[in-house]
Structure formats: C-alpha cells, structure tokens
C-alpha cells in the first residue's frame, strides 16, 4: 500500500486538511497498517466516502486510512434478505445489488454515496427513524480490526458492538457488516405532501401522521417568521399487480429522472440556485415552494424509493451554491416534550443574529441504547448555513449557542454533521462518554485512531 498526499475535507468543505491517504484494499491491508501504526504509536484517521459534513474523517498534517476500496459483497441470501458486505460498499452499491430481488436497505441517509462502514461508525438514521431506529439496529454481525491489529467478530450481544456502532471510528476499523434487509413488494412509495403554516402546525401534523407512515420529513422555510413548510410522508406501496410491482423493482425504474418536475434539466438547477443566493432570491424560491403546495392542497403521488430517499442527489453539484467557503450543518435533537418550544427558540436565535439557514429539515426520532447514541424520543432540526469570510466567527459562535440550547433541554447533537462543537458539549450531550473513554483506553492506549474532530472534542482525555 502506497500513501498519497491529498487535500481532504468533509462534505461541507468549510475546513480543509492536508493528509497522507493510505488506500486499503482488503482486511489484511487494514490489519498490517494498524499493526504498523500501533507499533510506531502513530495516529491515523479512518475515512469512508467523506460524506460527514465536518472534520470527522480528516487528520490535518497526518495519515488517513481510506476504506473505499473494500468493496466486495461477500454473501447475499435472496430468500432471507441477509447480506454481508465489506465496509467500503456504498448505500448505492447496496440498493443496486438488492432491490431487483425485492430487498431495500432498512435505513438510508439522505444521500446514497456514504460507505456502509461510515454509516455504522455514525449509526446513521433515515426518514424512517421513528419507526425502525438507526442502521445499527439492523446489523447482525460486524468484522472489526481493533487498533492493535486483532480481528474480532462482534454481534449485538457484545457490549463492544454497542460502542463500535456510533463510535465514530475511535475503537476499531469496521471491515465487514452483516445486515438484515427490508422486504419490499414494490420499488415505489405512496407519498403525501402537505403545506404547514407554522412549526407548531408541522409538529402537530407529523405527530399525527407518523403512526400510519413508513417515512416522514419536513422542509421548513427558515426565512419566514412562522417557519411554515411542507411535510412529506410516505408508505411502501403494495397491492399492485405482479408485473407492475416487478417492473418497479428494476434498476432502470429507479434511476433519478433527468428533469426536475419533468421540466428543468437537473444540471441547470444548481447554477440557477447559485444565482438566486446573490439576491434575496432564496427567500423567493422558498415562498414559491411553500405556496405551490399550499395552493394545490394536500395531495398524493407515487415516487421511486430512490427519488424519495435521496432528494439531494437529484441535483448535481447542488452544494456549489455554497462556494467558495462551504457550509456548516447544525443538527440538534430535542425530546418531544420540549421540541417545539426549543426549535422555535433556535430559529428565533438565528433570526436575531441575522444568520438564516438556507435549508432547514425536521425529522421524528426514537431512542436506542448504543453507547454514543445521538437519538432521542423527539424531533431533530437540521440547519444548513453558508460560510462567509466576514461571518465565520459569528457562525461558529451561533452553532455552539444552538448546541447549548438543545442540550440544556435534554437534547443532543450529531457528530456526522458537526464542525463547531466544544469538548464540554460532547460531555453534556453523551452520557455514555465516560464508558466510551474506558473502551478507548483499553483498546487503543496510544490513541492511534484519531481525527480532527476527536482532537477538537478531546475525546481521548483521561478521567481527571
Ligand atoms: C447530503 C447528505 C445527506 C445526509 N443525510 C443524512 C441523514 O439523513 N441521516 C444521517 O444519519 N446522516 C446523514 N448524512 C451524514 C452521513 O450519512 C454520515 O456522515 C456517514 O457517516 C457518511 O459515511 P462516509 O462513508 O462518507 O463516512 P466518512 O464521512 O468518511 O466518515 C464518517 C466517520 O466514520 C468513520 N469511519 C469511516 N469508515 C469507517 C470504518 N470502515 N470503520 C470505522 N469507522 C469508520 C470516520 O472516521 C468518521 O468518524 C448525510 C450526509 C450528506 C452529505
């Protein structure tokens, strides 16, 4: 294995790092490299597809283990829906392998490009979190290379399994995953769209509709004082005749359409949005989006699993609207009893400081017992902020303030999105942190697995 120097960043591209990248192609490569780094007591960060927003998969001035080339499907049982894949297999690789046989990943994030290893390390959730939990709840077995180079097989019965899942690459390298898939009759979803006049309205509708929905997600117009929005709920389609159902599972039926709303070529959307950001144009686009749904009233349509699940992958280079300084996403989770009041306060704080998120998304979640769990029985609000030269410091301060507001209300932050949190935030948000640190000390006494995020958050500090 030969390292190459690269400038790497998180998905938000708000912070860059010069790293020496080691491309592993097998579990044996991973074992050999970790043994060497362990002996030399040299730090190294783990990296999948680099789809975490912040600094979770970089190590500035240091080494990075690139896991994207561990790409084999080791076994797929089409009858039982169990699949064993290497850690560099992406969510896209997964659904392309399994959907024609009537199986869909039980949990997918909002983009299909992350690796399974990266998804396990952050224990990702989807728009069905309220119903099925995080991805870790669907994992039956993990192959993990510990920091000293020992290979372990972990199952949900092992305490260490509950620390590695969601353990943001601090306790070992996940090299293979055995996953239980979701049986689907059709490749389509029945989707309902509804305009909501305020955040309170959206909370009410979301709460009323989740018991009968498989998926739910709310878009919020953060430019508008009432936080009006559009709620989408969706259910797996069933009852179609066999030929139609089979056709909908075919891969060519899932590929993302070339035109948005059958009119605009996908590659024209980002340049248009980019122009809109230079004027108060985004405000206008949000108003148009809200009014279009409001005027049409509640309505239903069918959409492919891929189009519904990976909305952001629809628009090539959508993120270029945040050029040249990138974006920061702040996502906080708040227990349901306080979520409305706290999220209203979060949005009011943004307005008060005149830093308005260009995108705001609401989801419903459920708790779990992973050691470093970000989940709560409540709601999350994900806010995408553009980074600008003149407001960078104020934006960091604002995100820390929003973290604080959520955590004071018994809530949490999510490390997959974070670039700005402080060490005290991690300690307050994650009650399992002390036990996690004990695992870290036991398995990785020299602290070789480290990232810029782990350094910033002082993950490895000893108990005082
Ligand atoms: C557009 C967009 C939408 C998103 N939507 C969602 C969403 O809806 N829900 C959600 O939960 N997340 C979401 N995410 C976040 C994303 O799913 C997670 O950050 C995921 O962890 C990215 O996987 P990756 O392969 O890119 O990992 P990376 O970002 O490269 O790494 C993530 C972490 O995993 C560690 N790691 C990577 N590979 C391994 C391995 N093999 N073994 C051990 N540790 C490893 C790294 O050290 C790092 O700490 C979204 C991201 C984007 C860009």
Coordinates of C-alpha atoms and ligand atoms in Angstrom, one line a residue:
X1 CA 0.0 0.0 0.0
X2 CA 1.4 3.4 -1.0
X3 CA 0.2 6.6 0.6
X4 CA -0.6 9.7 -1.5
X5 CA -0.9 13.3 -0.2
X6 CA -4.3 14.9 -0.7
X7 CA -6.2 17.9 0.5
X8 CA -9.3 16.4 2.1
X9 CA -12.4 18.0 3.6
X10 CA -15.8 17.0 5.0
X11 CA -18.8 17.3 2.8
X12 CA -19.4 20.9 3.9
X13 CA -15.9 21.9 2.6
X14 CA -15.8 24.6 5.3
X15 CA -12.4 23.3 6.6
X16 CA -9.6 21.6 4.7
X17 CA -6.8 19.2 5.8
X18 CA -3.6 18.1 4.1
X19 CA -3.5 14.3 4.7
X20 CA -1.4 11.3 3.6
X21 CA -4.0 8.9 2.4
X22 CA -3.5 5.0 2.6
X23 CA -5.8 3.2 0.3
X24 CA -6.6 -0.3 1.8
X25 CA -8.0 -2.9 -0.5
X26 CA -8.5 -5.8 2.0
X27 CA -8.9 -6.7 5.7
X28 CA -5.3 -7.9 5.6
X29 CA -4.2 -4.5 4.4
X30 CA -6.0 -2.9 7.4
X31 CA -4.5 -5.4 9.8
X32 CA -1.0 -4.8 8.5
X33 CA -1.3 -1.0 8.6
X34 CA -2.9 -0.8 12.0
X35 CA -0.1 -3.1 13.5
X36 CA 2.5 -0.8 12.0
X37 CA 0.9 2.4 13.3
X38 CA 0.2 0.8 16.7
X39 CA 3.9 -0.2 17.0
X40 CA 5.1 3.2 15.9
X41 CA 2.4 4.8 18.1
X42 CA 1.5 7.0 15.1
X43 CA -2.0 8.5 14.8
X44 CA -4.3 7.7 11.8
X45 CA -7.9 8.7 11.0
X46 CA -10.4 6.4 9.3
X47 CA -12.3 7.6 6.2
X48 CA -15.1 6.3 4.1
X49 CA -16.7 8.4 1.4
X50 CA -16.1 11.7 3.3
X51 CA -19.8 12.4 3.5
X52 CA -19.7 13.6 7.1
X53 CA -20.1 17.4 7.0
X54 CA -17.3 18.5 9.2
X55 CA -13.9 17.1 10.3
X56 CA -15.0 13.6 11.4
X57 CA -12.9 11.9 8.7
X58 CA -9.8 14.1 8.4
X59 CA -6.5 14.5 10.2
X60 CA -4.7 17.6 9.2
X61 CA -1.0 17.0 8.7
X62 CA -1.4 13.3 9.4
X63 CA -2.4 10.0 8.0
X64 CA -5.8 8.8 6.8
X65 CA -6.9 5.2 6.1
X66 CA -9.1 5.3 3.0
X67 CA -11.6 2.4 3.2
X68 CA -13.5 2.9 -0.1
X69 CA -11.8 0.0 -1.9
X70 CA -13.1 -2.7 0.4
X71 CA -16.0 -3.1 -2.0
X72 CA -16.9 -6.8 -2.1
X73 CA -20.3 -8.3 -1.5
X74 CA -19.3 -11.4 0.4
X75 CA -22.7 -13.1 0.6
X76 CA -26.3 -12.2 -0.3
X77 CA -29.2 -14.6 0.6
X78 CA -32.1 -13.5 -1.7
X79 CA -34.6 -15.6 0.3
X80 CA -33.9 -14.4 3.8
X81 CA -32.6 -10.9 2.9
X82 CA -29.3 -11.1 4.7
X83 CA -26.3 -9.6 3.1
X84 CA -22.6 -9.4 4.1
X85 CA -20.6 -6.6 2.6
X86 CA -17.2 -5.1 3.0
X87 CA -17.1 -1.7 4.7
X88 CA -16.4 0.4 1.5
X89 CA -19.6 -0.8 -0.2
X90 CA -21.8 2.3 -0.6
X91 CA -25.5 2.7 0.0
X92 CA -25.9 2.9 -3.7
X93 CA -23.9 -0.3 -4.3
X94 CA -26.2 -1.9 -1.7
X95 CA -29.6 -1.0 -3.2
X96 CA -28.4 -1.7 -6.7
X97 CA -27.5 -5.2 -5.6
X98 CA -30.6 -6.0 -3.6
X99 CA -33.6 -4.1 -5.0
X100 CA -34.2 -6.3 -8.1
X101 CA -34.6 -9.2 -5.7
X102 CA -37.2 -7.2 -3.6
X103 CA -34.9 -6.0 -0.8
X104 CA -34.2 -2.4 0.3
X105 CA -31.7 -1.2 2.9
X106 CA -33.6 -0.8 6.2
X107 CA -32.1 2.6 6.9
X108 CA -30.6 5.1 4.4
X109 CA -29.3 8.6 5.0
X110 CA -30.3 11.4 2.7
X111 CA -27.6 10.6 0.1
X112 CA -26.7 7.3 -1.4
X113 CA -22.9 7.9 -1.6
X114 CA -21.7 7.1 2.0
X115 CA -20.0 3.7 2.7
X116 CA -21.6 1.2 5.0
X117 CA -18.5 1.4 7.3
X118 CA -19.0 5.2 7.6
X119 CA -22.8 4.7 8.2
X120 CA -22.1 2.2 11.0
X121 CA -19.4 4.4 12.5
X122 CA -22.0 7.3 12.8
X123 CA -25.0 4.9 13.3
X124 CA -27.0 6.9 10.7
X125 CA -30.7 7.4 10.7
X126 CA -33.2 7.9 7.8
X127 CA -36.6 9.5 7.3
X128 CA -38.0 6.3 8.9
X129 CA -36.0 6.7 12.2
X130 CA -39.2 7.0 14.3
X131 CA -40.3 3.5 13.1
X132 CA -37.2 1.4 12.6
X133 CA -34.4 3.2 14.5
X134 CA -30.8 3.7 13.3
X135 CA -28.9 1.4 11.0
X136 CA -27.1 -0.3 13.9
X137 CA -30.4 -1.9 14.9
X138 CA -30.4 -3.9 11.6
X139 CA -26.8 -5.2 11.9
X140 CA -26.3 -8.8 12.9
X141 CA -22.6 -9.0 12.8
X142 CA -19.5 -6.8 12.4
X143 CA -16.0 -7.7 11.5
X144 CA -13.8 -5.2 13.3
X145 CA -10.0 -4.7 13.3
X146 CA -9.0 -3.4 16.7
X147 CA -6.3 -0.7 16.9
X148 CA -3.6 -3.3 17.7
X149 CA -4.5 -5.3 14.6
X150 CA -6.6 -8.1 16.1
X151 CA -9.7 -9.1 14.1
X152 CA -12.9 -9.5 16.2
X153 CA -16.4 -10.6 15.2
X154 CA -19.0 -8.7 17.1
X155 CA -22.7 -9.3 17.5
X156 CA -25.4 -7.2 19.2
X157 CA -24.9 -9.4 22.3
X158 CA -21.4 -7.9 22.8
X159 CA -21.1 -4.7 24.8
X160 CA -18.3 -3.6 22.4
X161 CA -20.7 -3.9 19.5
X162 CA -22.9 -1.1 21.1
X163 CA -19.7 1.0 21.5
X164 CA -18.3 0.5 18.0
X165 CA -21.7 1.3 16.3
X166 CA -21.8 5.0 16.6
X167 CA -18.2 5.1 17.8
X168 CA -17.1 7.4 15.0
X169 CA -14.1 5.3 14.1
X170 CA -12.4 5.6 17.5
X171 CA -12.4 1.9 18.6
X172 CA -11.5 0.0 15.5
X173 CA -12.0 -0.4 11.8
X174 CA -15.2 -1.9 10.6
X175 CA -14.2 -4.1 7.7
X176 CA -17.4 -6.1 7.0
X177 CA -21.1 -5.9 8.0
X178 CA -23.9 -8.5 8.0
X179 CA -27.1 -6.6 7.6
X180 CA -30.8 -7.6 7.6
X181 CA -32.6 -6.0 4.7
X182 CA -36.2 -4.8 4.4
X183 CA -38.5 -6.8 2.1
X184 CA -40.4 -4.6 -0.4
X185 CA -43.1 -5.6 -2.8
X186 CA -42.7 -2.6 -5.0
X187 CA -39.9 0.0 -5.8
X188 CA -42.5 2.8 -5.3
X189 CA -43.7 4.7 -2.4
X190 CA -47.1 6.4 -1.9
X191 CA -46.2 9.9 -0.9
X192 CA -48.4 12.6 0.6
X193 CA -47.4 16.3 0.5
X194 CA -49.0 18.9 2.8
X195 CA -48.2 22.6 3.4
X196 CA -48.0 23.6 7.1
X197 CA -48.5 27.2 8.2
X198 CA -46.1 27.2 11.1
X199 CA -43.6 25.0 13.0
X200 CA -46.4 24.2 15.5
X201 CA -48.6 23.1 12.7
X202 CA -45.8 20.9 11.3
X203 CA -45.1 19.2 14.7
X204 CA -48.8 18.5 15.1
X205 CA -49.2 17.0 11.6
X206 CA -46.0 15.0 11.9
X207 CA -47.0 13.5 15.2
X208 CA -50.5 12.7 14.0
X209 CA -49.2 11.0 10.8
X210 CA -46.1 9.0 11.8
X211 CA -48.1 6.1 13.3
X212 CA -49.5 5.3 9.8
X213 CA -46.4 6.2 7.7
X214 CA -43.2 4.4 6.9
X215 CA -41.3 7.7 6.2
X216 CA -41.7 11.3 7.2
X217 CA -39.7 14.5 6.6
X218 CA -40.5 18.2 6.9
X219 CA -38.9 21.0 5.0
X220 CA -39.1 24.4 6.8
X221 CA -38.9 27.9 5.3
X222 CA -36.5 29.4 7.8
X223 CA -36.7 32.8 6.1
X224 CA -40.3 33.1 7.2
X225 CA -41.0 34.1 10.8
X226 CA -43.7 31.4 11.2
X227 CA -41.4 28.6 10.0
X228 CA -44.0 27.5 7.5
X229 CA -43.1 24.4 5.5
X230 CA -44.0 21.3 3.6
X231 CA -44.4 17.9 5.2
X232 CA -43.9 14.7 3.2
X233 CA -45.0 11.3 4.5
X234 CA -44.6 8.1 2.5
X235 CA -45.6 4.4 2.8
X236 CA -44.3 1.4 1.0
X237 CA -46.6 0.6 -1.9
X238 CA -48.4 -2.8 -2.0
X239 CA -51.2 -4.4 -3.9
X240 CA -50.0 -3.6 -7.4
X241 CA -50.3 -6.5 -9.9
X242 CA -47.2 -8.7 -10.0
X243 CA -45.9 -7.4 -13.4
X244 CA -46.1 -3.7 -12.3
X245 CA -44.6 -4.5 -9.0
X246 CA -41.7 -6.4 -10.6
X247 CA -41.1 -3.6 -13.1
X248 CA -40.9 -1.0 -10.3
X249 CA -38.1 -3.0 -8.7
X250 CA -35.9 -2.9 -11.8
X251 CA -32.9 -0.6 -11.6
X252 CA -33.8 1.5 -14.7
X253 CA -37.1 2.4 -13.0
X254 CA -35.2 3.8 -10.0
X255 CA -32.6 5.9 -11.7
X256 CA -33.1 9.6 -10.9
X257 CA -35.0 11.4 -13.6
X258 CA -33.1 13.8 -15.9
X259 CA -35.5 16.6 -15.3
X260 CA -36.9 18.2 -12.1
X261 CA -40.7 18.3 -12.1
X262 CA -40.5 17.0 -15.7
X263 CA -39.3 20.4 -16.9
X264 CA -35.9 21.6 -15.7
X265 CA -32.8 19.6 -16.6
X266 CA -31.2 18.6 -13.4
X267 CA -27.8 20.1 -14.2
X268 CA -29.4 23.6 -14.6
X269 CA -30.8 23.6 -11.0
X270 CA -27.6 24.4 -9.1
X271 CA -26.5 27.3 -11.3
X272 CA -30.0 28.8 -11.0
X273 CA -30.0 28.4 -7.2
X274 CA -26.5 29.8 -7.2
X275 CA -27.7 33.0 -8.9
X276 CA -30.6 33.2 -6.5
X277 CA -28.3 33.2 -3.5
X278 CA -26.7 36.5 -4.7
X279 CA -30.1 38.3 -4.3
X280 CA -32.8 37.8 -1.8
X281 CA -33.7 35.1 -4.3
X282 CA -33.7 32.2 -1.9
X283 CA -36.4 33.8 0.1
X284 CA -38.5 34.0 -3.1
X285 CA -37.8 30.4 -4.1
X286 CA -38.8 29.2 -0.6
X287 CA -42.1 31.3 -0.9
X288 CA -42.8 29.7 -4.3
X289 CA -42.2 26.2 -3.0
X290 CA -44.4 26.7 0.0
X291 CA -47.2 28.4 -2.0
X292 CA -47.2 25.8 -4.7
X293 CA -48.0 23.1 -2.1
X294 CA -50.4 25.4 -0.2
X295 CA -52.4 26.3 -3.3
X296 CA -52.6 22.7 -4.5
X297 CA -53.7 21.5 -1.1
X298 CA -52.8 18.1 0.4
X299 CA -52.0 15.7 -2.5
X300 CA -50.7 12.3 -3.2
X301 CA -48.3 10.9 -5.7
X302 CA -46.1 7.9 -6.2
X303 CA -42.3 8.2 -6.2
X304 CA -39.5 5.7 -6.6
X305 CA -37.7 4.7 -3.4
X306 CA -34.5 6.3 -4.8
X307 CA -36.1 9.6 -5.7
X308 CA -37.8 9.9 -2.3
X309 CA -34.8 8.8 -0.3
X310 CA -32.0 10.7 -2.0
X311 CA -33.6 14.0 -2.8
X312 CA -30.3 15.9 -2.6
X313 CA -28.6 13.5 -5.0
X314 CA -31.1 14.7 -7.6
X315 CA -29.3 18.0 -8.2
X316 CA -25.7 17.6 -9.5
X317 CA -23.3 19.8 -7.6
X318 CA -26.1 21.4 -5.5
X319 CA -23.6 22.2 -2.9
X320 CA -21.8 24.6 -5.3
X321 CA -24.4 27.2 -4.1
X322 CA -22.2 27.4 -1.0
X323 CA -19.0 28.1 -2.9
X324 CA -16.3 29.3 -2.2
X325 CA -16.4 28.9 1.6
X326 CA -18.7 25.9 2.0
X327 CA -21.4 25.1 4.5
X328 CA -21.9 24.1 8.1
X329 CA -24.8 21.9 9.2
X330 CA -26.0 22.2 12.8
X331 CA -28.4 19.3 13.7
X332 CA -29.8 19.1 17.1
X333 CA -32.2 16.5 18.7
X334 CA -34.7 17.5 21.3
X335 CA -37.1 15.4 23.4
X336 CA -40.7 15.6 22.2
X337 CA -42.0 17.4 25.3
X338 CA -39.8 20.4 24.7
X339 CA -39.0 20.2 21.0
X340 CA -41.5 22.8 19.7
X341 CA -40.5 25.5 22.1
X342 CA -36.8 24.8 21.8
X343 CA -36.8 24.7 18.0
X344 CA -38.8 27.9 17.9
X345 CA -36.1 29.4 20.1
X346 CA -33.4 28.0 17.8
X347 CA -34.9 29.6 14.7
X348 CA -35.5 32.9 16.6
X349 CA -31.9 32.9 17.7
X350 CA -30.8 32.6 14.0
X351 CA -33.0 35.5 13.0
X352 CA -31.9 37.6 15.9
X353 CA -28.3 37.2 14.8
X354 CA -29.2 37.6 11.1
X355 CA -27.7 34.3 10.1
X356 CA -30.5 32.4 8.4
X357 CA -30.1 28.7 7.4
X358 CA -30.7 28.2 3.6
X359 CA -32.1 24.8 4.3
X360 CA -34.0 23.5 7.4
X361 CA -35.2 20.0 7.8
X362 CA -37.4 18.4 10.6
X363 CA -37.5 14.7 11.4
X364 CA -39.0 12.5 14.1
X365 CA -36.7 10.1 16.0
X366 CA -36.8 7.3 18.6
X367 CA -34.2 6.5 21.3
X368 CA -31.8 3.5 21.3
X369 CA -29.2 2.0 23.7
X370 CA -26.0 2.4 21.7
X371 CA -23.3 3.9 23.9
X372 CA -22.7 7.1 21.9
X373 CA -26.3 7.5 20.7
X374 CA -27.5 10.7 19.2
X375 CA -31.1 9.5 19.2
X376 CA -33.9 10.8 21.4
X377 CA -37.7 10.3 21.6
X378 CA -38.3 13.5 19.8
X379 CA -37.5 15.7 16.9
X380 CA -34.4 16.9 15.1
X381 CA -33.9 20.1 13.2
X382 CA -31.0 20.2 10.7
X383 CA -29.9 23.7 9.6
X384 CA -27.5 24.4 6.6
X385 CA -25.7 27.6 7.0
X386 CA -23.5 29.2 4.3
X387 CA -20.0 30.1 5.5
X388 CA -18.8 33.6 4.6
X389 CA -15.5 35.2 5.3
X390 CA -16.9 38.0 7.3
X391 CA -19.3 35.9 9.4
X392 CA -17.3 32.8 10.0
X393 CA -16.5 33.5 13.7
X394 CA -20.1 34.5 14.4
X395 CA -21.4 31.4 12.7
X396 CA -19.2 29.2 14.8
X397 CA -20.5 31.0 17.9
X398 CA -24.1 30.7 16.7
X399 CA -23.8 26.9 16.1
X400 CA -22.3 26.5 19.6
X401 CA -25.1 28.5 21.1
X402 CA -27.7 26.3 19.2
X403 CA -26.0 23.2 20.5
X404 CA -26.2 24.6 24.0
X405 CA -29.9 25.5 23.7
X406 CA -30.7 21.9 22.6
X407 CA -28.6 20.2 25.2
X408 CA -29.9 22.3 28.1
X409 CA -33.4 20.9 27.1
X410 CA -32.1 17.3 27.4
X411 CA -31.3 17.1 23.7
X412 CA -28.3 16.1 21.7
X413 CA -26.0 17.0 18.7
X414 CA -24.9 14.7 15.9
X415 CA -21.2 14.1 15.2
X416 CA -21.8 13.3 11.5
X417 CA -22.8 16.9 10.9
X418 CA -20.6 18.7 13.5
X419 CA -17.7 21.0 12.8
X420 CA -18.1 23.5 15.6
X421 CA -18.9 21.8 18.9
X422 CA -16.8 22.2 22.0
X423 CA -15.5 19.5 24.3
X424 CA -17.9 20.5 27.1
X425 CA -20.8 20.0 24.6
X426 CA -19.8 16.4 23.9
X427 CA -19.6 15.6 27.6
X428 CA -23.0 17.2 28.3
X429 CA -24.7 15.6 25.3
X430 CA -23.4 12.0 25.6
X431 CA -23.9 10.3 29.0
X432 CA -22.1 7.3 27.7
X433 CA -18.9 9.2 27.1
X434 CA -17.0 8.0 30.2
X435 CA -17.7 4.4 29.5
X436 CA -16.7 5.1 25.8
X437 CA -13.4 6.6 27.0
X438 CA -12.8 3.4 29.1
X439 CA -13.1 1.3 26.0
X440 CA -10.8 3.7 24.2
X441 CA -8.2 3.5 26.9
X442 CA -8.4 -0.3 26.9
X443 CA -8.4 -0.9 23.1
X444 CA -6.3 2.0 22.0
X445 CA -4.0 3.0 24.8
X446 CA -1.7 5.0 22.5
X447 CA -4.7 6.8 20.9
X448 CA -3.7 5.9 17.4
X449 CA -7.2 6.2 16.0
X450 CA -7.9 9.9 16.0
X451 CA -9.5 12.6 13.7
X452 CA -9.5 16.3 13.7
X453 CA -13.0 16.1 15.3
X454 CA -11.8 13.8 18.0
X455 CA -8.9 16.1 18.8
X456 CA -11.2 19.2 18.8
X457 CA -13.6 17.4 21.2
X458 CA -10.9 16.0 23.4
X459 CA -12.3 12.5 23.0
X460 CA -9.2 10.8 24.4
X461 CA -8.7 12.8 27.6
X462 CA -8.1 10.8 30.7
X463 CA -10.5 10.9 33.6
X464 CA -9.4 13.7 35.9
Ligands
LIG1 C1 -26.3 15.2 1.5 C2 -26.2 14.4 2.8 C3 -27.3 13.9 3.5 C4 -27.1 13.2 4.7 N1 -28.2 12.7 5.3 C5 -28.1 12.0 6.4 C6 -29.3 11.5 7.1 O1 -30.4 11.7 6.6 N2 -29.1 10.8 8.2 C7 -27.8 10.6 8.8 O2 -27.7 9.9 9.8 N3 -26.7 11.1 8.2 C8 -26.8 11.8 7.0 N4 -25.7 12.3 6.4 C9 -24.4 12.0 7.0 C10 -23.7 10.7 6.5 O3 -24.7 9.7 6.3 C11 -22.8 10.2 7.6 O4 -21.8 11.2 7.9 C12 -22.0 9.0 7.2 O5 -21.2 8.6 8.3 C13 -21.1 9.2 6.0 O6 -20.4 8.0 5.6 P1 -19.0 8.0 4.9 O7 -18.7 6.7 4.3 O8 -18.9 9.2 4.0 O9 -18.0 8.2 6.1 P2 -17.0 9.4 6.5 O10 -17.7 10.7 6.5 O11 -15.8 9.2 5.6 O12 -16.6 9.0 8.0 C14 -17.5 9.1 9.0 C15 -17.0 8.6 10.3 O13 -16.8 7.2 10.2 C16 -15.5 6.8 10.5 N5 -15.3 5.6 9.6 C17 -15.4 5.6 8.2 N6 -15.2 4.4 7.8 C18 -15.1 3.6 8.9 C19 -14.9 2.2 9.0 N7 -14.9 1.3 8.0 N8 -14.8 1.7 10.3 C20 -14.8 2.5 11.3 N9 -15.0 3.9 11.2 C21 -15.1 4.4 10.0 C22 -14.7 8.0 10.2 O14 -13.5 8.0 11.0 C23 -15.6 9.1 10.6 O15 -15.5 9.3 12.0 C24 -25.8 13.0 5.2 C25 -24.7 13.4 4.5 C26 -24.8 14.1 3.3 C27 -23.6 14.6 2.6

